[in-house]
Short mmCIF file of C-alpha atoms and ligand atoms in Angstrom, two decimals:
data_model
loop_
_atom_site.label_atom_id
_atom_site.label_comp_id
_atom_site.label_asym_id
_atom_site.label_seq_id
_atom_site.Cartn_x
_atom_site.Cartn_y
_atom_site.Cartn_z
CA MET A 1 -94.08 12.21 -12.80
CA ASN A 2 -94.85 9.99 -15.75
CA GLU A 3 -94.44 6.30 -15.14
CA ARG A 4 -91.22 4.97 -16.66
CA ARG A 5 -90.97 1.36 -17.72
CA TYR A 6 -87.64 -0.42 -17.83
CA PRO A 7 -86.94 -3.81 -19.39
CA TYR A 8 -85.41 -5.72 -16.50
CA TYR A 9 -83.01 -8.66 -16.20
CA PRO A 10 -83.10 -9.83 -12.56
CA GLY A 11 -80.47 -12.60 -12.81
CA CYS A 12 -80.33 -15.88 -10.89
CA SER A 13 -79.05 -14.44 -7.60
CA LEU A 14 -81.95 -12.04 -7.22
CA SER A 15 -84.56 -14.57 -8.08
CA HIS A 16 -82.92 -17.15 -5.79
CA ARG A 17 -80.95 -16.14 -2.77
CA SER A 18 -80.97 -12.36 -2.64
CA HIS A 19 -84.63 -11.89 -2.12
CA ALA A 20 -84.09 -8.74 -0.04
CA TYR A 21 -82.46 -7.03 -3.02
CA GLU A 22 -85.39 -7.91 -5.26
CA VAL A 23 -87.94 -6.81 -2.66
CA SER A 24 -86.22 -3.49 -1.95
CA THR A 25 -85.66 -2.85 -5.66
CA GLN A 26 -89.36 -3.29 -6.41
CA ALA A 27 -90.27 -1.21 -3.35
CA ILE A 28 -88.21 1.80 -4.38
CA ALA A 29 -89.39 1.41 -7.97
CA SER A 30 -93.00 1.89 -6.96
CA ALA A 31 -92.10 4.67 -4.52
CA LEU A 32 -90.13 6.55 -7.18
CA GLY A 33 -92.72 5.81 -9.85
CA PHE A 34 -90.97 3.50 -12.26
CA GLU A 35 -91.71 -0.03 -13.32
CA LEU A 36 -89.26 -2.86 -13.92
CA VAL A 37 -90.67 -5.26 -16.49
CA GLU A 38 -88.94 -8.62 -16.30
CA MET A 39 -87.82 -9.76 -19.75
CA ASP A 40 -89.36 -12.99 -20.99
CA ASP A 41 -87.55 -16.30 -20.47
CA TRP A 42 -84.11 -14.90 -19.67
CA ASN A 43 -81.29 -17.34 -18.95
CA CYS A 44 -78.31 -17.33 -16.58
CA CYS A 45 -75.45 -15.01 -17.60
CA GLY A 46 -72.87 -17.70 -16.81
CA ALA A 47 -71.36 -15.69 -13.92
CA THR A 48 -67.57 -15.76 -14.07
CA GLU A 49 -67.55 -19.52 -14.63
CA TYR A 50 -68.72 -19.90 -18.17
CA PHE A 51 -66.51 -17.21 -19.70
CA SER A 52 -63.45 -18.51 -17.98
CA VAL A 53 -63.55 -21.96 -19.51
CA ASN A 54 -65.72 -21.87 -22.57
CA ARG A 55 -65.57 -18.56 -24.33
CA LEU A 56 -67.78 -18.85 -27.41
CA PRO A 57 -70.63 -20.72 -25.72
CA ALA A 58 -70.43 -18.11 -22.94
CA TYR A 59 -70.85 -15.20 -25.34
CA SER A 60 -73.68 -17.07 -27.04
CA LEU A 61 -75.38 -17.81 -23.72
CA VAL A 62 -75.36 -14.12 -22.83
CA ALA A 63 -76.25 -12.99 -26.34
CA ARG A 64 -79.45 -15.06 -26.27
CA ASN A 65 -80.70 -12.62 -23.61
CA LEU A 66 -79.68 -9.57 -25.63
CA ALA A 67 -81.27 -10.95 -28.79
CA ARG A 68 -84.54 -11.80 -27.03
CA ALA A 69 -84.65 -8.40 -25.35
CA ALA A 70 -84.06 -6.68 -28.70
CA ASP A 71 -86.73 -8.80 -30.40
CA ALA A 72 -89.17 -7.70 -27.72
CA GLY A 73 -88.44 -4.10 -28.68
CA ALA A 74 -86.13 -3.19 -25.79
CA ASP A 75 -83.51 -0.51 -26.36
CA GLN A 76 -82.11 -0.89 -22.84
CA LEU A 77 -81.89 -3.51 -20.12
CA VAL A 78 -81.60 -2.69 -16.44
CA VAL A 79 -79.57 -5.15 -14.38
CA PRO A 80 -79.18 -5.16 -10.58
CA CYS A 81 -76.33 -7.71 -10.34
CA SER A 82 -72.80 -6.58 -11.10
CA ALA A 83 -71.74 -9.92 -12.60
CA CYS A 84 -74.76 -10.10 -14.92
CA TYR A 85 -74.23 -6.45 -15.79
CA LEU A 86 -70.60 -7.05 -16.70
CA ASN A 87 -71.35 -10.10 -18.86
CA LEU A 88 -74.24 -8.50 -20.73
CA HIS A 89 -72.36 -5.25 -21.22
CA LYS A 90 -69.16 -6.99 -22.28
CA THR A 91 -70.95 -9.24 -24.78
CA ASP A 92 -72.70 -6.29 -26.40
CA LYS A 93 -69.44 -4.33 -26.52
CA ASN A 94 -67.14 -7.11 -27.73
CA MET A 95 -69.53 -8.33 -30.42
CA GLY A 96 -69.28 -4.84 -31.89
CA LEU A 97 -65.57 -4.36 -31.23
CA TYR A 98 -64.49 -7.73 -32.66
CA PRO A 99 -66.66 -8.42 -35.72
CA ALA A 100 -65.19 -11.92 -36.13
CA LEU A 101 -66.48 -12.77 -32.66
CA GLY A 102 -69.81 -11.12 -33.36
CA LYS A 103 -70.22 -13.22 -36.50
CA LYS A 104 -69.53 -16.47 -34.68
CA VAL A 105 -71.92 -15.59 -31.87
CA ASN A 106 -74.62 -14.81 -34.41
CA LYS A 107 -73.97 -18.09 -36.19
CA ALA A 108 -74.59 -19.86 -32.87
CA LEU A 109 -77.69 -17.74 -32.20
CA SER A 110 -79.12 -18.65 -35.58
CA ALA A 111 -79.44 -22.24 -34.34
CA GLY A 112 -82.12 -20.83 -32.02
CA ASN A 113 -83.59 -18.53 -34.72
CA LEU A 114 -82.12 -15.45 -33.09
CA HIS A 115 -79.85 -12.66 -34.22
CA TYR A 116 -78.31 -9.79 -32.30
CA GLU A 117 -77.05 -6.53 -33.71
CA PRO A 118 -74.48 -5.19 -31.21
CA GLY A 119 -75.38 -1.78 -29.85
CA THR A 120 -79.13 -2.37 -29.99
CA VAL A 121 -79.63 -2.87 -26.26
CA HIS A 122 -78.04 -0.43 -23.83
CA VAL A 123 -77.10 -2.47 -20.77
CA ARG A 124 -77.29 -0.46 -17.55
CA HIS A 125 -76.71 -1.25 -13.92
CA LEU A 126 -79.66 -0.43 -11.68
CA LEU A 127 -77.57 2.13 -9.75
CA GLU A 128 -76.72 3.90 -13.00
CA ALA A 129 -80.37 3.95 -14.10
CA VAL A 130 -81.57 5.36 -10.77
CA LEU A 131 -78.83 7.96 -10.51
CA THR A 132 -78.87 9.19 -14.07
CA ASP A 133 -82.60 9.03 -14.81
CA PHE A 134 -83.83 10.31 -11.45
CA GLY A 135 -80.79 12.13 -10.18
CA LEU A 136 -79.77 13.36 -6.78
CA ASP A 137 -82.17 16.30 -6.83
CA THR A 138 -85.16 14.01 -7.30
CA LEU A 139 -83.94 11.65 -4.60
CA LYS A 140 -83.45 14.56 -2.24
CA GLU A 141 -86.89 15.92 -3.04
CA ARG A 142 -88.52 12.53 -2.43
CA THR A 143 -86.68 11.93 0.84
CA ARG A 144 -89.24 11.59 3.65
CA ARG A 145 -86.87 10.50 6.34
CA PRO A 146 -83.37 11.96 5.88
CA LEU A 147 -80.71 9.51 7.04
CA TYR A 148 -79.13 11.99 9.46
CA GLY A 149 -76.25 10.61 11.46
CA LEU A 150 -75.99 7.38 9.49
CA LYS A 151 -72.41 6.62 8.46
CA LEU A 152 -72.24 4.47 5.36
CA ALA A 153 -69.35 2.86 3.49
CA ALA A 154 -70.07 2.80 -0.25
CA TYR A 155 -68.82 -0.51 -1.63
CA TYR A 156 -68.86 -0.67 -5.42
CA GLY A 157 -66.96 -3.92 -5.84
CA CYS A 158 -65.05 -4.60 -8.98
CA LEU A 159 -67.36 -5.49 -11.84
CA VAL A 160 -69.28 -2.24 -12.17
CA ALA A 161 -66.30 0.01 -11.63
CA ARG A 162 -64.24 -2.15 -14.00
CA PRO A 163 -63.38 -2.81 -16.73
CA ASP A 164 -65.54 -0.26 -18.52
CA ALA A 165 -66.44 2.24 -15.82
CA VAL A 166 -69.18 3.65 -17.97
CA PHE A 167 -70.79 5.72 -15.30
CA ASP A 168 -68.07 6.37 -12.75
CA SER A 169 -64.33 6.24 -12.14
CA THR A 170 -62.53 2.90 -11.98
CA GLU A 171 -60.32 3.80 -9.05
CA GLN A 172 -62.37 6.22 -7.01
CA PRO A 173 -66.06 6.03 -7.85
CA MET A 174 -68.14 8.62 -5.98
CA ALA A 175 -71.69 8.24 -7.34
CA MET A 176 -72.98 6.29 -4.35
CA ASP A 177 -71.11 8.50 -1.86
CA GLU A 178 -72.79 11.54 -3.36
CA MET A 179 -76.11 9.76 -3.21
CA PHE A 180 -75.65 9.11 0.53
CA THR A 181 -75.02 12.81 1.10
CA ALA A 182 -78.14 13.70 -0.88
CA LEU A 183 -80.16 11.32 1.30
CA GLY A 184 -78.83 12.98 4.47
CA ALA A 185 -76.34 10.24 5.41
CA GLU A 186 -72.61 10.57 5.78
CA PRO A 187 -70.33 8.64 3.38
CA THR A 188 -67.23 7.45 5.23
CA ALA A 189 -63.65 7.58 3.93
CA PHE A 190 -63.72 3.90 3.00
CA ARG A 191 -60.62 2.95 1.07
CA LEU A 192 -61.41 -0.47 -0.37
CA LYS A 193 -64.53 0.59 -2.24
CA THR A 194 -63.52 -1.21 -5.42
CA PHE A 195 -61.55 -4.09 -3.92
CA CYS A 196 -62.84 -7.50 -4.99
CA CYS A 197 -65.17 -9.39 -2.61
CA GLY A 198 -63.58 -12.70 -3.58
CA GLY A 199 -66.25 -13.72 -6.09
CA HIS A 200 -66.42 -17.47 -6.44
CA MET A 201 -63.21 -18.00 -4.44
CA THR A 202 -65.29 -18.79 -1.35
CA GLN A 203 -66.03 -22.09 -3.11
CA ILE A 204 -62.54 -22.80 -4.38
CA SER A 205 -59.93 -21.46 -2.01
CA GLU A 206 -61.74 -20.29 1.07
CA THR A 207 -58.77 -18.69 2.80
CA THR A 208 -58.00 -16.57 -0.27
CA ALA A 209 -61.59 -15.31 -0.24
CA LEU A 210 -61.79 -14.86 3.53
CA GLU A 211 -58.67 -12.72 3.47
CA MET A 212 -60.27 -10.39 0.92
CA ILE A 213 -63.52 -10.28 2.86
CA HIS A 214 -61.65 -9.54 6.07
CA LYS A 215 -59.77 -6.63 4.45
CA ILE A 216 -62.99 -5.04 3.18
CA ILE A 217 -64.85 -5.42 6.48
CA LYS A 218 -61.88 -4.05 8.43
CA SER A 219 -61.51 -1.10 6.09
CA ALA A 220 -65.23 -0.28 6.46
CA ALA A 221 -65.05 -0.60 10.26
CA ASP A 222 -61.91 1.56 10.38
CA SER A 223 -63.73 4.23 8.42
CA GLY A 224 -66.33 4.35 11.20
CA ALA A 225 -69.21 3.04 9.09
CA ASP A 226 -72.47 1.83 10.64
CA ALA A 227 -73.06 -0.33 7.59
CA LEU A 228 -71.46 -1.36 4.33
CA VAL A 229 -73.61 -0.77 1.26
CA THR A 230 -73.35 -2.98 -1.84
CA ILE A 231 -74.76 -2.88 -5.35
CA CYS A 232 -74.40 -6.60 -6.10
CA PRO A 233 -75.97 -9.77 -4.68
CA MET A 234 -72.68 -11.67 -4.87
CA CYS A 235 -70.79 -9.01 -2.92
CA GLN A 236 -73.57 -8.89 -0.33
CA LEU A 237 -73.54 -12.65 0.03
CA ASN A 238 -69.77 -12.90 0.44
CA LEU A 239 -69.43 -10.00 2.88
CA ASP A 240 -72.49 -10.95 4.93
CA VAL A 241 -72.64 -14.74 4.95
CA TYR A 242 -68.86 -15.26 5.18
CA GLN A 243 -68.15 -12.46 7.65
CA GLY A 244 -68.44 -14.90 10.56
CA TYR A 245 -65.96 -17.30 8.96
CA ALA A 246 -63.55 -14.42 8.32
CA ASN A 247 -63.90 -13.41 11.98
CA ARG A 248 -63.03 -16.93 13.05
CA LEU A 249 -60.01 -17.16 10.76
CA PHE A 250 -58.58 -13.78 11.75
CA ASP A 251 -59.74 -13.87 15.36
CA THR A 252 -61.77 -10.69 15.01
CA SER A 253 -65.31 -9.85 16.05
CA TYR A 254 -66.66 -7.54 13.40
CA ASP A 255 -70.40 -7.32 13.02
CA MET A 256 -70.73 -5.02 10.05
CA PRO A 257 -74.24 -5.05 8.55
CA VAL A 258 -74.16 -5.35 4.75
CA LEU A 259 -77.04 -3.61 2.98
CA TYR A 260 -78.13 -3.17 -0.62
CA PHE A 261 -78.16 0.41 -1.92
CA THR A 262 -81.86 -0.01 -2.64
CA GLN A 263 -82.52 -0.60 1.06
CA VAL A 264 -80.73 2.65 1.89
CA ILE A 265 -82.75 4.62 -0.67
CA GLY A 266 -85.90 2.93 0.61
CA LEU A 267 -85.26 3.99 4.22
CA ALA A 268 -84.82 7.58 3.08
CA LEU A 269 -88.04 7.41 1.06
CA GLY A 270 -89.81 6.50 4.29
CA LEU A 271 -90.36 2.79 3.61
CA THR A 272 -90.20 0.41 6.58
CA PRO A 273 -87.37 -2.08 7.09
CA LYS A 274 -89.90 -4.86 6.57
CA GLU A 275 -90.96 -3.47 3.19
CA LEU A 276 -87.27 -3.43 2.27
CA GLY A 277 -86.55 -7.06 3.09
CA PHE A 278 -84.55 -6.46 6.28
CA GLY A 279 -84.17 -9.62 8.33
CA GLN A 280 -82.69 -11.93 5.67
CA GLU A 281 -79.13 -10.90 6.39
CA PHE A 282 -76.72 -13.01 8.47
CA VAL A 283 -75.14 -10.06 10.28
CA ASP A 284 -78.13 -8.42 11.97
CA ALA A 285 -78.94 -5.09 10.30
CA SER A 286 -81.99 -4.21 12.40
CA GLY A 287 -79.90 -1.70 14.39
CA VAL A 288 -79.12 0.38 11.31
CA PRO A 289 -82.47 2.20 10.92
CA ALA A 290 -82.42 2.88 14.68
CA LYS A 291 -79.25 4.94 14.23
CA ILE A 292 -81.01 7.50 12.05
CA GLN A 293 -81.35 10.77 13.94
CA ASP A 294 -84.06 13.41 13.69
CA VAL A 295 -81.73 16.32 13.16
CA PRO A 296 -78.49 16.59 11.23
CA PRO A 297 -75.52 15.95 13.49
CA PRO A 298 -73.26 18.94 14.19
CA LYS A 299 -70.35 19.26 11.80
CA ALA A 300 -67.59 17.14 13.26
CA LYS A 301 -64.47 19.27 12.91
CA PRO A 302 -63.81 22.63 11.33
CA GLU A 303 -61.79 22.34 8.15
CA ARG A 304 -58.21 23.21 8.95
CA ARG A 305 -57.04 23.21 5.39
CA SER A 306 -58.29 25.52 2.75
CA LYS A 307 -60.18 23.87 -0.09
CA GLN A 308 -57.66 25.31 -2.53
CA ALA A 309 -54.65 23.73 -0.80
CA LEU A 310 -52.71 21.06 -2.63
CA PRO A 311 -53.86 17.53 -1.80
CA MET A 312 -51.96 15.84 1.01
CA PRO A 313 -51.97 12.14 1.87
CA ALA A 314 -54.51 11.41 4.60
CA MET A 315 -52.90 10.65 7.95
CA PRO A 316 -54.31 7.68 9.85
CA GLU A 317 -55.93 9.00 13.04
CA MET B 1 -47.49 -32.08 -28.29
CA LYS B 2 -45.90 -28.66 -28.22
CA ALA B 3 -47.43 -26.54 -30.91
CA ALA B 4 -50.57 -27.22 -32.89
CA GLY B 5 -49.89 -26.53 -36.54
CA ASN B 6 -47.20 -23.95 -37.14
CA SER B 7 -48.31 -21.32 -34.66
CA THR B 8 -46.37 -20.75 -31.47
CA PHE B 9 -47.88 -20.93 -28.01
CA PHE B 10 -47.78 -17.13 -27.85
CA GLN B 11 -49.71 -16.84 -31.12
CA ARG B 12 -52.34 -19.30 -29.99
CA VAL B 13 -52.92 -17.38 -26.73
CA VAL B 14 -53.21 -14.14 -28.70
CA GLU B 15 -55.58 -15.59 -31.28
CA ALA B 16 -57.90 -17.11 -28.71
CA THR B 17 -58.33 -13.80 -26.84
CA PRO B 18 -60.38 -10.86 -28.16
CA GLY B 19 -57.91 -7.97 -28.13
CA GLY B 20 -55.10 -10.40 -27.33
CA GLU B 21 -52.67 -8.96 -29.91
CA LEU B 22 -51.83 -6.25 -27.39
CA LEU B 23 -50.00 -8.88 -25.33
CA SER B 24 -46.92 -8.31 -27.52
CA GLN B 25 -46.80 -4.78 -26.07
CA CYS B 26 -46.33 -5.91 -22.45
CA LEU B 27 -43.78 -3.66 -20.73
CA GLN B 28 -43.16 -6.04 -17.84
CA CYS B 29 -44.01 -3.16 -15.52
CA GLY B 30 -45.70 -5.35 -12.93
CA SER B 31 -48.74 -3.11 -12.36
CA CYS B 32 -50.93 -6.17 -12.91
CA GLY B 33 -49.39 -8.28 -10.15
CA GLY B 34 -49.26 -5.31 -7.81
CA SER B 35 -53.01 -4.78 -8.27
CA CYS B 36 -54.00 -8.40 -7.91
CA PRO B 37 -55.97 -9.25 -4.73
CA SER B 38 -55.13 -12.94 -4.92
CA GLY B 39 -51.54 -12.48 -6.08
CA ALA B 40 -50.21 -13.93 -2.84
CA ASP B 41 -51.61 -17.35 -3.70
CA MET B 42 -50.34 -17.41 -7.27
CA ASP B 43 -47.18 -19.31 -8.13
CA HIS B 44 -46.33 -16.75 -10.83
CA THR B 45 -47.49 -13.13 -10.95
CA PRO B 46 -49.43 -12.19 -14.09
CA ARG B 47 -46.38 -10.22 -15.26
CA ALA B 48 -44.10 -13.24 -14.91
CA LEU B 49 -46.66 -15.43 -16.64
CA PHE B 50 -46.70 -13.10 -19.64
CA ALA B 51 -42.92 -13.26 -19.92
CA MET B 52 -43.20 -17.04 -19.80
CA ILE B 53 -45.81 -17.01 -22.58
CA SER B 54 -43.49 -14.94 -24.77
CA ALA B 55 -40.69 -17.38 -23.99
CA GLY B 56 -42.91 -20.25 -25.12
CA LEU B 57 -42.91 -22.07 -21.77
CA GLU B 58 -46.19 -23.78 -22.55
CA ASP B 59 -46.03 -26.56 -19.97
CA GLU B 60 -45.10 -24.27 -17.11
CA VAL B 61 -47.74 -21.70 -18.04
CA LEU B 62 -50.58 -24.18 -18.49
CA SER B 63 -49.81 -25.97 -15.24
CA SER B 64 -49.48 -22.72 -13.26
CA ASN B 65 -52.12 -22.10 -10.62
CA THR B 66 -52.21 -18.38 -11.50
CA PRO B 67 -55.27 -18.34 -13.80
CA TRP B 68 -57.18 -20.49 -11.30
CA PHE B 69 -56.65 -17.96 -8.52
CA CYS B 70 -57.88 -15.14 -10.73
CA VAL B 71 -61.19 -13.87 -9.34
CA SER B 72 -62.04 -11.84 -12.48
CA CYS B 73 -61.84 -8.51 -10.69
CA TYR B 74 -60.31 -6.63 -13.66
CA ALA B 75 -58.03 -4.55 -11.40
CA CYS B 76 -55.04 -5.48 -13.58
CA THR B 77 -56.91 -4.84 -16.83
CA THR B 78 -57.91 -1.29 -15.93
CA ARG B 79 -54.45 -0.42 -14.63
CA CYS B 80 -52.35 -1.96 -17.40
CA PRO B 81 -50.66 0.94 -19.21
CA GLN B 82 -50.83 -1.07 -22.45
CA GLN B 83 -54.56 -1.93 -22.20
CA ILE B 84 -53.82 -5.64 -22.37
CA PRO B 85 -57.03 -7.62 -21.67
CA ILE B 86 -55.34 -9.53 -18.84
CA THR B 87 -58.47 -11.05 -17.31
CA ASP B 88 -59.48 -12.44 -20.70
CA ILE B 89 -56.00 -13.88 -21.15
CA MET B 90 -56.44 -15.66 -17.81
CA TYR B 91 -59.66 -17.13 -19.22
CA THR B 92 -57.86 -18.26 -22.36
CA LEU B 93 -55.19 -19.96 -20.25
CA LYS B 94 -57.83 -21.77 -18.18
CA GLU B 95 -59.55 -22.98 -21.29
CA MET B 96 -56.25 -24.16 -22.82
CA ALA B 97 -55.23 -25.84 -19.57
CA ILE B 98 -58.49 -27.78 -19.41
CA GLN B 99 -58.28 -28.81 -23.04
CA SER B 100 -54.75 -30.08 -22.67
CA GLY B 101 -55.59 -31.80 -19.40
CA ARG B 102 -52.99 -29.81 -17.47
CA TYR B 103 -54.52 -27.86 -14.71
CA GLU B 104 -52.91 -27.29 -11.40
CA HIS B 105 -56.12 -26.52 -9.55
CA PRO B 106 -58.65 -29.17 -10.53
CA GLY B 107 -61.04 -27.97 -7.80
CA ALA B 108 -61.58 -24.68 -9.58
CA ALA B 109 -62.06 -26.34 -12.93
CA LYS B 110 -64.55 -28.79 -11.46
CA PHE B 111 -66.45 -25.98 -9.78
CA SER B 112 -66.78 -24.19 -13.11
CA GLU B 113 -67.86 -27.39 -14.83
CA THR B 114 -70.49 -28.20 -12.21
CA PHE B 115 -71.86 -24.67 -12.47
CA ILE B 116 -71.94 -24.85 -16.25
CA GLY B 117 -73.68 -28.22 -16.08
CA PHE B 118 -76.62 -26.68 -14.23
CA VAL B 119 -76.82 -23.75 -16.60
CA GLU B 120 -76.81 -26.04 -19.62
CA GLN B 121 -79.46 -28.34 -18.21
CA ARG B 122 -81.82 -25.66 -16.93
CA GLY B 123 -80.78 -22.27 -18.25
CA ARG B 124 -80.48 -21.03 -14.68
CA SER B 125 -77.89 -21.56 -11.99
CA PHE B 126 -78.90 -23.50 -8.91
CA GLU B 127 -76.95 -22.81 -5.74
CA ALA B 128 -78.26 -25.59 -3.54
CA GLY B 129 -77.50 -28.22 -6.13
CA LEU B 130 -74.23 -26.63 -7.12
CA ALA B 131 -72.75 -26.44 -3.66
CA THR B 132 -73.93 -29.91 -2.73
CA ARG B 133 -72.84 -31.67 -5.85
CA TYR B 134 -69.50 -29.88 -6.06
CA HIS B 135 -68.50 -30.38 -2.45
CA LEU B 136 -69.94 -33.87 -2.19
CA PHE B 137 -67.70 -34.99 -5.03
CA HIS B 138 -64.65 -32.93 -4.27
CA HIS B 139 -64.49 -32.03 -0.57
CA PRO B 140 -66.71 -34.36 1.44
CA GLN B 141 -65.26 -32.93 4.66
CA GLN B 142 -66.72 -29.54 3.72
CA MET B 143 -70.25 -30.90 3.69
CA VAL B 144 -70.83 -30.63 7.43
CA LYS B 145 -69.99 -26.95 7.51
CA LEU B 146 -71.85 -26.39 4.30
CA GLY B 147 -74.87 -28.15 5.74
CA MET B 148 -74.94 -25.72 8.62
CA MET B 149 -74.58 -22.74 6.34
CA GLY B 150 -77.29 -24.18 4.12
CA MET B 151 -79.66 -24.47 7.07
CA ASN B 152 -79.01 -20.85 7.97
CA MET B 153 -79.60 -19.80 4.37
CA LEU B 154 -82.84 -21.78 4.28
CA ARG B 155 -84.09 -20.23 7.48
CA ARG B 156 -83.60 -16.81 5.91
CA ASN B 157 -85.36 -17.87 2.73
CA ARG B 158 -82.13 -17.55 0.76
CA LEU B 159 -81.74 -21.05 -0.62
CA PRO B 160 -84.52 -22.42 -2.81
CA LEU B 161 -84.38 -26.18 -3.00
CA ARG B 162 -86.14 -26.59 -6.29
CA PRO B 163 -84.18 -25.59 -9.37
CA LYS B 164 -85.86 -23.25 -11.81
CA SER B 165 -85.76 -23.83 -15.52
CA ILE B 166 -86.29 -21.54 -18.45
CA ARG B 167 -89.22 -22.19 -20.79
CA GLN B 168 -87.44 -22.41 -24.12
CA LEU B 169 -84.61 -24.62 -22.99
CA ASP B 170 -84.43 -26.27 -26.43
CA GLN B 171 -83.60 -22.91 -27.99
CA LEU B 172 -80.77 -22.31 -25.51
CA GLN B 173 -79.39 -25.81 -25.94
CA ALA B 174 -79.41 -25.53 -29.73
CA ILE B 175 -77.46 -22.27 -29.48
CA LEU B 176 -74.91 -23.71 -27.07
CA ALA B 177 -74.45 -26.86 -29.15
CA GLU B 178 -73.81 -24.74 -32.25
CA ALA B 179 -71.35 -22.51 -30.33
CA LYS B 180 -69.44 -25.58 -29.18
CA THR B 181 -69.28 -26.92 -32.71
CA ILE B 182 -67.88 -23.62 -33.97
CA ALA B 183 -65.34 -23.52 -31.14
CA ALA B 184 -64.25 -27.12 -31.81
CA GLU B 185 -63.80 -26.41 -35.52
CA GLU B 186 -61.67 -23.42 -34.65
CA ARG B 187 -59.40 -25.48 -32.48
CA ARG B 188 -58.84 -27.95 -35.28
CA VAL B 189 -57.48 -25.33 -37.69
S1 LIG C 401 -49.59 -4.20 -16.27
FE1 LIG C 401 -49.71 -4.66 -18.48
S2 LIG C 401 -47.75 -3.94 -19.32
FE2 LIG C 401 -47.51 -4.06 -17.08
S3 LIG C 401 -46.63 -6.14 -16.75
FE3 LIG C 401 -48.85 -6.31 -16.53
S4 LIG C 401 -49.56 -6.90 -18.59
FE4 LIG C 401 -47.48 -6.10 -18.83
S1 LIG C 402 -58.54 -9.97 -12.82
FE1 LIG C 402 -57.50 -11.78 -12.01
S2 LIG C 402 -55.32 -11.49 -12.47
FE2 LIG C 402 -56.32 -9.49 -12.69
S3 LIG C 402 -56.07 -8.48 -10.70
FE3 LIG C 402 -58.05 -9.52 -10.65
S4 LIG C 402 -57.63 -11.55 -9.77
FE4 LIG C 402 -55.65 -10.67 -10.40
#
C-alpha cells in the first residue's frame, strides 16, 4: 500500500494530557501505513470557551489554523479531538455560509498577513479518515489478533455526531459499532452513545457533570460492556478521571475502563498494550486485553424474530 | 439601558447569531428542553427562554443561568424542527450577559475568561495553570481535592507543568486584536 500523508492538527489535549491517544494514534498510523504530518505552529481551537463568550475572535483564532494549513498546501486536515474538529469544521462551514462573517474573519486574519477561502481545507475527524480511507475490509484484512469475546460500548459523544453529522447519523451513529464487528469484537446495545460527557461542566458545576458521567457509565455497564470506547480526549478524561467522583456521589462502584478507539484498533492489529499507551488511565484498563479470546464465542441466543419483522421496542432484560 | 439604538432585544440576539433569523420561527415545541442533558439545572428551559426573548424580557433572559449551564452538546440544535441554531444563541446570550455585567453564574464566565487568557498569552491552553488559577481565585476549598487529582494526573504523565507557546504568537495576537476591534465597532452601531 502506498504511504498516505495527512496534514494533522493534534490539538492541546493530545499534546498535553492525553498522551495515550497520541501514542496509539501514531502507532496505528505506522501499522496501517499512513503518516500524520503535524501542521506548523498551530494554535488552540478555543474549546467551547472562546466561542461562547467572544464570537469573532473565536472564529479568527480557529481560522488562523485553517489559513496556515491552506498556505502550506493542505486540502484536508485530520483532527483527533472532537472539540477541535467541531470548531475547525464549523469555522470553515460558517465562513462560507455567512459571507458577512467570512469577510470579518478575513479582515482580522489580514492583520496577521493571512487569508482563508472557505472550503479550501476539508476538516476530518481521525475516525472518519480511518474508516473512509481504509475501510472495514482493510481493517479486517490487517487484523492480526481478532478481538473475539470483547464487548465494547461505542461512545461517540456529542461534537462529532452533532451538529453536522457529516459521516454518520446524529441520533444513532453506527460507524464505530461496525468497526468493532469487523475487528472481531462485539458492540453492545449501548443507549447513550451520543449523550454529552459534561464537557467543561466538571470545572463549573461538578454535580451537573457527574450526573451525566454517571448516566453514561451506568448505561455502558448495563449493556454488558467490558470497556467504553471514545473518540475524543475530553470525553475520555471526563469519563475516566471523574468516574471515581461519580461513584462517590451516587454511591456506586463502577470500574469501567475508558479506551480510545485507536487503542482498540491497535490491539486488533497485534500491537502491545504498552505500544498503545495503556497504563495512563485512572480506571485500570490492563484487564481489557486479557479478555480477548482465541476463538469466536458461540452465538449467544438464536434470533427469535425474523429480520423482516416490524421493529419492536427493546425490552429491558 | 433597555435597547441600544432602535433595535429590540430580539433583533439584537438575532443579528449577533449566524443563522439567528430562524429564531422567529420557533414553534415552542419544547424539543430543545427535552433533549437538554443539563436542563434540570436551568432556571428556564431553552424553549421558555426563547419565548422570553420574543417578549423582550431582556433583564430576565440575561440574568438567567440557562446559557451558563449549556454544555454545547448540540442535542437541541440537531433536533429542533425549525433548524434554529440554539447552541449559538446560548453563546450570544452569554456574550451579551457578560457585556452588560449581568450574569447569574459568574463562575462559568470566569472559567471561560481564565481559559481565554491562557490562549491569548500563549496560543495554547494550559490545564495545570488553568485549573490552579481558576480554582485558587474562585473556589479555594476545591484546591485540596484538585491537588490530589493533579498529583494523580502527574503520576500518569497527564499534566505537563510547563506551558507551551506557539512560535508566531505576535501573528495570533495581531489577529485577535483586530477581531476584537471589529467586534467592538459592531456593538457601537
Ligand atoms: S426545538 Fe426549536 S422550535 Fe422547538 S421550542 Fe426549541 S427552539 Fe423552538
Ligand atoms: S447545546 Fe446546550 S442548550 Fe442545547 S441541549 Fe446541549 S446543553 Fe442543552
